[in-house]
Amino acid sequence: MTAGYLVFLLSGWLFGVPLGGALEIIPRRRSRRVPLAYSYVQGLIDYRGTIYPVFNLAQRLSLKVRDRIGFSAEEEQGGPEESMLLLEVSKNPFAIEVDRVSRMTKFDALAPSPAEAAGVDVQYIKGLAYEQNDEIIILDFERLFFHGS
Amino acid sequence: MGQGPRLLIFSIERDDYAISTDRLVEITVSGLVLNDETLTANFEGKMEFRERILPVLNLKKVFKVQGKPGKVLLVLKTAKGEVGLLVDAVTEFLDTEKLIRPIPQGVMNPTLPYFVGILKHKGSILLLLNEDGLL
């Protein structure tokens, strides 16, 4: 079944989020610090009346930064750099900071994830998609940020 | 006048917090605080206050925030007795009908007792303290 995804770049890796869970792309903004929060929580923002926790996805995934050798033309002309994505899973709104929003696209099916991709634990990966010689990692945000909370 | 709780807004390292005034005894300037090794690490020590000894909690230590102890002392009644809280500054009193919301999911361990919730005020997000959870 074909599904739409928003693809973004973070630390040199491409990730995808289902369009149904993507609320808005906004410029990065300062968040309000929360003492004693989880280490990957940057803070809270108030955007149009909704409070969003801001998660540092790179830290949560312990991402190793990699240099991408060349961007596709679409990525070069893609969305604004250093954006904030407002997302929602299971009625929990949240925000993540990304290096660049790359594109919207559709995938017919996801490939099963290997033991790890980008050094990310397989339990946080829903699957992989391939497009234009790019490997795109589809994350399980519920498990990443809300599992057990 | 609002019908909700009356809150005192104070700041620590430029972040704003709120606490219910129901248990607030006094706002004063911190006096000489003496070290007391019988108190836990989050306490700055104890001080004489109105002819009694008051344990003084350094909120920066509780919140693991860098910086020198605040100079403003909030004296509170808690379930475990009176305690002083060191903060940087007191901003205002707020009679509020504003919605107090829970801390969003996924932010912190839900068993941590330090905050009752959050509320919005003048474009800022305030964290509302649970005074009994601080000790």
CSV table of C-alpha atoms in Angstrom, one decimal:
chain,number,residue,atom,x,y,z
A,1,MET,CA,0.0,0.0,0.0
A,2,THR,CA,1.4,3.4,-0.9
A,3,ALA,CA,1.9,5.9,1.9
A,4,GLY,CA,3.2,9.4,2.0
A,5,TYR,CA,6.2,10.4,4.0
A,6,LEU,CA,8.1,13.6,4.9
A,7,VAL,CA,11.8,13.0,4.5
A,8,PHE,CA,14.3,15.0,6.6
A,9,LEU,CA,18.0,15.1,7.0
A,10,LEU,CA,19.7,14.9,10.4
A,11,SER,CA,23.4,14.4,11.1
A,12,GLY,CA,23.9,13.3,7.5
A,13,TRP,CA,21.2,10.6,7.6
A,14,LEU,CA,17.8,10.6,6.0
A,15,PHE,CA,14.7,9.8,8.0
A,16,GLY,CA,11.1,9.6,7.1
A,17,VAL,CA,7.9,10.3,9.1
A,18,PRO,CA,4.4,9.4,7.8
A,19,LEU,CA,2.7,12.5,6.5
A,20,GLY,CA,-0.3,11.7,8.7
A,21,GLY,CA,1.8,12.3,11.8
A,22,ALA,CA,3.4,15.5,10.5
A,23,LEU,CA,1.6,18.7,11.7
A,24,GLU,CA,3.8,21.6,10.6
A,25,ILE,CA,7.3,22.7,9.7
A,26,ILE,CA,8.4,25.8,11.6
A,27,PRO,CA,11.7,27.7,12.1
A,28,ARG,CA,13.7,26.6,15.1
A,29,ARG,CA,13.0,28.5,18.2
A,30,ARG,CA,14.2,28.7,21.8
A,31,SER,CA,12.5,26.2,24.1
A,32,ARG,CA,11.8,26.5,27.7
A,33,ARG,CA,14.1,24.3,29.7
A,34,VAL,CA,12.6,21.6,32.0
A,35,PRO,CA,14.9,20.6,34.9
A,36,LEU,CA,15.3,16.9,35.5
A,37,ALA,CA,13.8,16.0,32.2
A,38,TYR,CA,15.2,13.1,30.2
A,39,SER,CA,18.6,14.0,28.7
A,40,TYR,CA,17.3,14.2,25.2
A,41,VAL,CA,14.5,16.7,26.0
A,42,GLN,CA,15.5,20.2,25.0
A,43,GLY,CA,12.5,21.8,26.5
A,44,LEU,CA,9.0,23.0,25.8
A,45,ILE,CA,7.6,25.4,23.2
A,46,ASP,CA,4.2,27.0,23.0
A,47,TYR,CA,3.0,27.1,19.4
A,48,ARG,CA,-0.5,28.3,18.5
A,49,GLY,CA,-1.8,27.3,21.9
A,50,THR,CA,-0.3,23.8,22.1
A,51,ILE,CA,2.6,22.9,24.3
A,52,TYR,CA,5.1,20.7,22.5
A,53,PRO,CA,8.1,19.0,24.1
A,54,VAL,CA,11.1,19.4,21.9
A,55,PHE,CA,13.2,16.2,21.6
A,56,ASN,CA,16.8,16.0,20.4
A,57,LEU,CA,16.4,13.1,18.1
A,58,ALA,CA,20.2,12.9,17.3
A,59,GLN,CA,20.9,12.5,21.0
A,60,ARG,CA,18.1,10.0,21.6
A,61,LEU,CA,19.4,7.8,18.8
A,62,SER,CA,23.1,8.4,19.7
A,63,LEU,CA,23.5,9.3,16.0
A,64,LYS,CA,27.0,9.3,14.6
A,65,VAL,CA,27.4,12.3,12.4
A,66,ARG,CA,28.3,11.4,8.8
A,67,ASP,CA,29.2,13.5,5.9
A,68,ARG,CA,26.9,13.0,3.0
A,69,ILE,CA,28.8,13.2,-0.2
A,70,GLY,CA,26.7,15.4,-2.4
A,71,PHE,CA,23.0,16.2,-2.2
A,72,SER,CA,20.5,15.5,-4.8
A,73,ALA,CA,19.2,18.5,-6.6
A,74,GLU,CA,15.9,18.2,-4.7
A,75,GLU,CA,17.7,18.2,-1.4
A,76,GLU,CA,19.8,21.3,-2.3
A,77,GLN,CA,16.6,23.1,-3.2
A,78,GLY,CA,14.7,21.5,-0.3
A,79,GLY,CA,13.1,23.1,2.7
A,80,PRO,CA,14.7,25.6,5.0
A,81,GLU,CA,17.7,24.6,7.0
A,82,GLU,CA,17.5,24.0,10.8
A,83,SER,CA,13.8,23.5,10.9
A,84,MET,CA,11.6,22.2,13.7
A,85,LEU,CA,9.1,19.5,12.8
A,86,LEU,CA,5.9,19.4,14.8
A,87,LEU,CA,4.7,15.8,14.9
A,88,GLU,CA,2.0,13.8,16.7
A,89,VAL,CA,1.8,10.1,17.6
A,90,SER,CA,-1.0,8.6,19.6
A,91,LYS,CA,-2.4,12.1,20.3
A,92,ASN,CA,1.0,13.2,21.8
A,93,PRO,CA,2.2,16.3,20.0
A,94,PHE,CA,6.0,16.8,20.0
A,95,ALA,CA,8.7,18.6,18.1
A,96,ILE,CA,12.1,17.6,16.8
A,97,GLU,CA,14.9,19.7,15.4
A,98,VAL,CA,16.2,18.6,12.0
A,99,ASP,CA,19.0,19.9,9.8
A,100,ARG,CA,16.9,20.2,6.7
A,101,VAL,CA,13.5,19.0,5.4
A,102,SER,CA,14.3,17.2,2.2
A,103,ARG,CA,11.1,16.3,0.4
A,104,MET,CA,7.7,14.7,0.5
A,105,THR,CA,7.5,11.3,-1.2
A,106,LYS,CA,5.6,8.1,-1.4
A,107,PHE,CA,6.7,4.6,-0.7
A,108,ASP,CA,4.9,1.4,-1.8
A,109,ALA,CA,6.4,-0.7,0.9
A,110,LEU,CA,9.1,-0.6,3.6
A,111,ALA,CA,11.9,-3.0,3.6
A,112,PRO,CA,12.5,-4.8,6.9
A,113,SER,CA,15.2,-3.1,9.0
A,114,PRO,CA,18.5,-4.8,9.4
A,115,ALA,CA,20.0,-5.3,12.9
A,116,GLU,CA,20.8,-1.6,12.9
A,117,ALA,CA,20.9,1.3,10.5
A,118,ALA,CA,22.9,4.5,11.2
A,119,GLY,CA,23.8,2.8,14.4
A,120,VAL,CA,20.2,3.0,15.5
A,121,ASP,CA,18.8,0.1,17.6
A,122,VAL,CA,16.4,-1.9,15.4
A,123,GLN,CA,13.6,-1.6,18.0
A,124,TYR,CA,13.3,2.1,17.0
A,125,ILE,CA,13.1,1.4,13.2
A,126,LYS,CA,9.8,0.6,11.5
A,127,GLY,CA,11.5,-0.1,8.2
A,128,LEU,CA,13.7,1.2,5.4
A,129,ALA,CA,12.8,2.8,2.1
A,130,TYR,CA,14.9,3.3,-0.9
A,131,GLU,CA,14.7,6.2,-3.4
A,132,GLN,CA,17.1,7.9,-5.7
A,133,ASN,CA,20.0,5.8,-4.3
A,134,ASP,CA,19.1,7.1,-0.8
A,135,GLU,CA,18.4,4.9,2.2
A,136,ILE,CA,15.6,6.4,4.3
A,137,ILE,CA,15.0,5.2,7.8
A,138,ILE,CA,11.4,5.2,9.0
A,139,LEU,CA,11.5,5.6,12.8
A,140,ASP,CA,9.0,4.4,15.4
A,141,PHE,CA,8.5,7.6,17.3
A,142,GLU,CA,6.1,6.2,19.8
A,143,ARG,CA,8.7,3.7,20.9
A,144,LEU,CA,11.4,6.3,20.9
A,145,PHE,CA,9.7,8.9,23.0
A,146,PHE,CA,6.6,7.6,24.7
A,147,HIS,CA,7.3,3.9,25.4
A,148,GLY,CA,6.8,3.4,29.1
A,149,SER,CA,5.9,7.0,29.9
B,1,MET,CA,-9.7,38.2,40.8
B,2,GLY,CA,-9.4,34.6,39.6
B,3,GLN,CA,-11.0,31.6,41.2
B,4,GLY,CA,-8.0,29.4,40.7
B,5,PRO,CA,-5.0,29.1,43.1
B,6,ARG,CA,-3.0,32.2,43.8
B,7,LEU,CA,0.5,31.7,42.6
B,8,LEU,CA,3.9,33.3,43.3
B,9,ILE,CA,6.1,33.5,40.2
B,10,PHE,CA,9.9,33.4,40.7
B,11,SER,CA,12.9,32.8,38.5
B,12,ILE,CA,16.0,30.6,38.6
B,13,GLU,CA,18.7,31.3,36.0
B,14,ARG,CA,16.1,33.2,33.9
B,15,ASP,CA,13.6,30.4,33.8
B,16,ASP,CA,10.2,31.1,35.5
B,17,TYR,CA,8.5,28.9,38.0
B,18,ALA,CA,5.3,29.2,40.0
B,19,ILE,CA,4.3,27.9,43.4
B,20,SER,CA,1.0,28.1,45.2
B,21,THR,CA,0.8,30.8,47.9
B,22,ASP,CA,-1.3,28.5,50.1
B,23,ARG,CA,1.8,27.3,51.9
B,24,LEU,CA,3.9,30.5,51.6
B,25,VAL,CA,4.9,31.9,55.0
B,26,GLU,CA,7.2,34.7,54.0
B,27,ILE,CA,9.4,36.1,51.3
B,28,THR,CA,12.7,37.5,52.6
B,29,VAL,CA,16.4,37.9,51.8
B,30,SER,CA,18.5,35.0,52.6
B,31,GLY,CA,20.6,35.4,55.8
B,32,LEU,CA,23.7,33.5,56.9
B,33,VAL,CA,23.2,29.8,55.9
B,34,LEU,CA,25.4,27.4,57.9
B,35,ASN,CA,26.4,24.0,56.5
B,36,ASP,CA,24.7,21.0,58.1
B,37,GLU,CA,26.0,17.6,57.1
B,38,THR,CA,22.9,15.9,58.5
B,39,LEU,CA,20.9,17.4,55.6
B,40,THR,CA,20.8,15.9,52.2
B,41,ALA,CA,23.0,17.3,49.3
B,42,ASN,CA,20.3,19.5,47.9
B,43,PHE,CA,20.2,21.6,51.0
B,44,GLU,CA,22.5,24.6,51.3
B,45,GLY,CA,22.3,24.3,55.0
B,46,LYS,CA,20.3,25.8,57.8
B,47,MET,CA,19.7,29.3,59.1
B,48,GLU,CA,18.1,31.1,62.0
B,49,PHE,CA,14.7,32.4,61.1
B,50,ARG,CA,12.3,34.1,63.5
B,51,GLU,CA,13.9,32.4,66.5
B,52,ARG,CA,13.8,28.9,64.9
B,53,ILE,CA,16.1,26.9,62.8
B,54,LEU,CA,15.1,26.5,59.1
B,55,PRO,CA,16.5,24.0,56.7
B,56,VAL,CA,17.4,25.8,53.4
B,57,LEU,CA,17.0,24.1,50.1
B,58,ASN,CA,18.9,25.3,47.1
B,59,LEU,CA,16.6,24.8,44.1
B,60,LYS,CA,19.5,25.0,41.7
B,61,LYS,CA,20.9,21.9,43.3
B,62,VAL,CA,17.6,20.2,43.2
B,63,PHE,CA,17.2,21.0,39.5
B,64,LYS,CA,20.8,20.4,38.6
B,65,VAL,CA,21.1,24.0,37.3
B,66,GLN,CA,24.5,25.7,37.3
B,67,GLY,CA,25.0,28.9,39.3
B,68,LYS,CA,25.4,30.4,42.7
B,69,PRO,CA,22.6,30.0,45.2
B,70,GLY,CA,19.9,32.5,44.9
B,71,LYS,CA,19.6,35.3,47.4
B,72,VAL,CA,15.8,35.4,47.8
B,73,LEU,CA,14.4,33.0,50.4
B,74,LEU,CA,10.9,31.6,50.2
B,75,VAL,CA,9.7,30.2,53.5
B,76,LEU,CA,7.1,27.4,52.9
B,77,LYS,CA,5.1,25.1,55.0
B,78,THR,CA,5.4,21.6,53.7
B,79,ALA,CA,4.1,18.2,54.9
B,80,LYS,CA,7.5,17.7,56.5
B,81,GLY,CA,7.7,21.1,58.2
B,82,GLU,CA,8.8,24.6,57.3
B,83,VAL,CA,11.6,24.9,54.7
B,84,GLY,CA,13.4,27.7,53.0
B,85,LEU,CA,13.8,27.7,49.2
B,86,LEU,CA,16.6,29.8,47.6
B,87,VAL,CA,15.6,31.4,44.3
B,88,ASP,CA,17.1,34.2,42.2
B,89,ALA,CA,14.2,36.6,42.1
B,90,VAL,CA,10.5,36.9,42.8
B,91,THR,CA,8.5,38.4,39.9
B,92,GLU,CA,4.9,38.7,40.7
B,93,PHE,CA,1.8,37.3,42.3
B,94,LEU,CA,-0.8,35.8,39.9
B,95,ASP,CA,-4.4,35.3,40.6
B,96,THR,CA,-5.2,32.8,38.0
B,97,GLU,CA,-8.0,31.1,36.3
B,98,LYS,CA,-5.6,29.8,33.8
B,99,LEU,CA,-5.6,26.1,32.9
B,100,ILE,CA,-2.9,24.1,34.7
B,101,ARG,CA,-1.9,21.3,32.4
B,102,PRO,CA,0.0,18.2,33.1
B,103,ILE,CA,3.6,18.0,32.0
B,104,PRO,CA,3.5,16.5,28.5
B,105,GLN,CA,4.2,12.8,28.2
B,106,GLY,CA,7.7,11.8,27.3
B,107,VAL,CA,9.4,14.7,29.0
B,108,MET,CA,10.4,13.2,32.4
B,109,ASN,CA,9.9,10.2,34.5
B,110,PRO,CA,6.3,10.5,35.6
B,111,THR,CA,7.1,9.3,39.1
B,112,LEU,CA,9.3,12.3,39.8
B,113,PRO,CA,7.3,14.5,42.2
B,114,TYR,CA,8.8,17.9,41.6
B,115,PHE,CA,6.1,19.5,39.4
B,116,VAL,CA,2.3,19.7,39.6
B,117,GLY,CA,2.0,20.9,36.0
B,118,ILE,CA,2.6,23.8,33.6
B,119,LEU,CA,0.7,26.9,32.7
B,120,LYS,CA,1.1,29.7,30.2
B,121,HIS,CA,1.6,33.3,31.3
B,122,LYS,CA,2.6,36.4,29.3
B,123,GLY,CA,4.0,34.3,26.5
B,124,SER,CA,6.0,32.1,28.8
B,125,ILE,CA,5.6,28.6,30.0
B,126,LEU,CA,5.7,28.3,33.8
B,127,LEU,CA,6.5,25.1,35.7
B,128,LEU,CA,4.3,24.8,38.8
B,129,LEU,CA,6.2,23.3,41.7
B,130,ASN,CA,5.0,20.6,44.1
B,131,GLU,CA,6.3,21.9,47.3
B,132,ASP,CA,5.9,18.5,49.1
B,133,GLY,CA,7.7,16.8,46.4
B,134,LEU,CA,10.9,18.8,46.8
B,135,LEU,CA,11.9,17.2,50.1
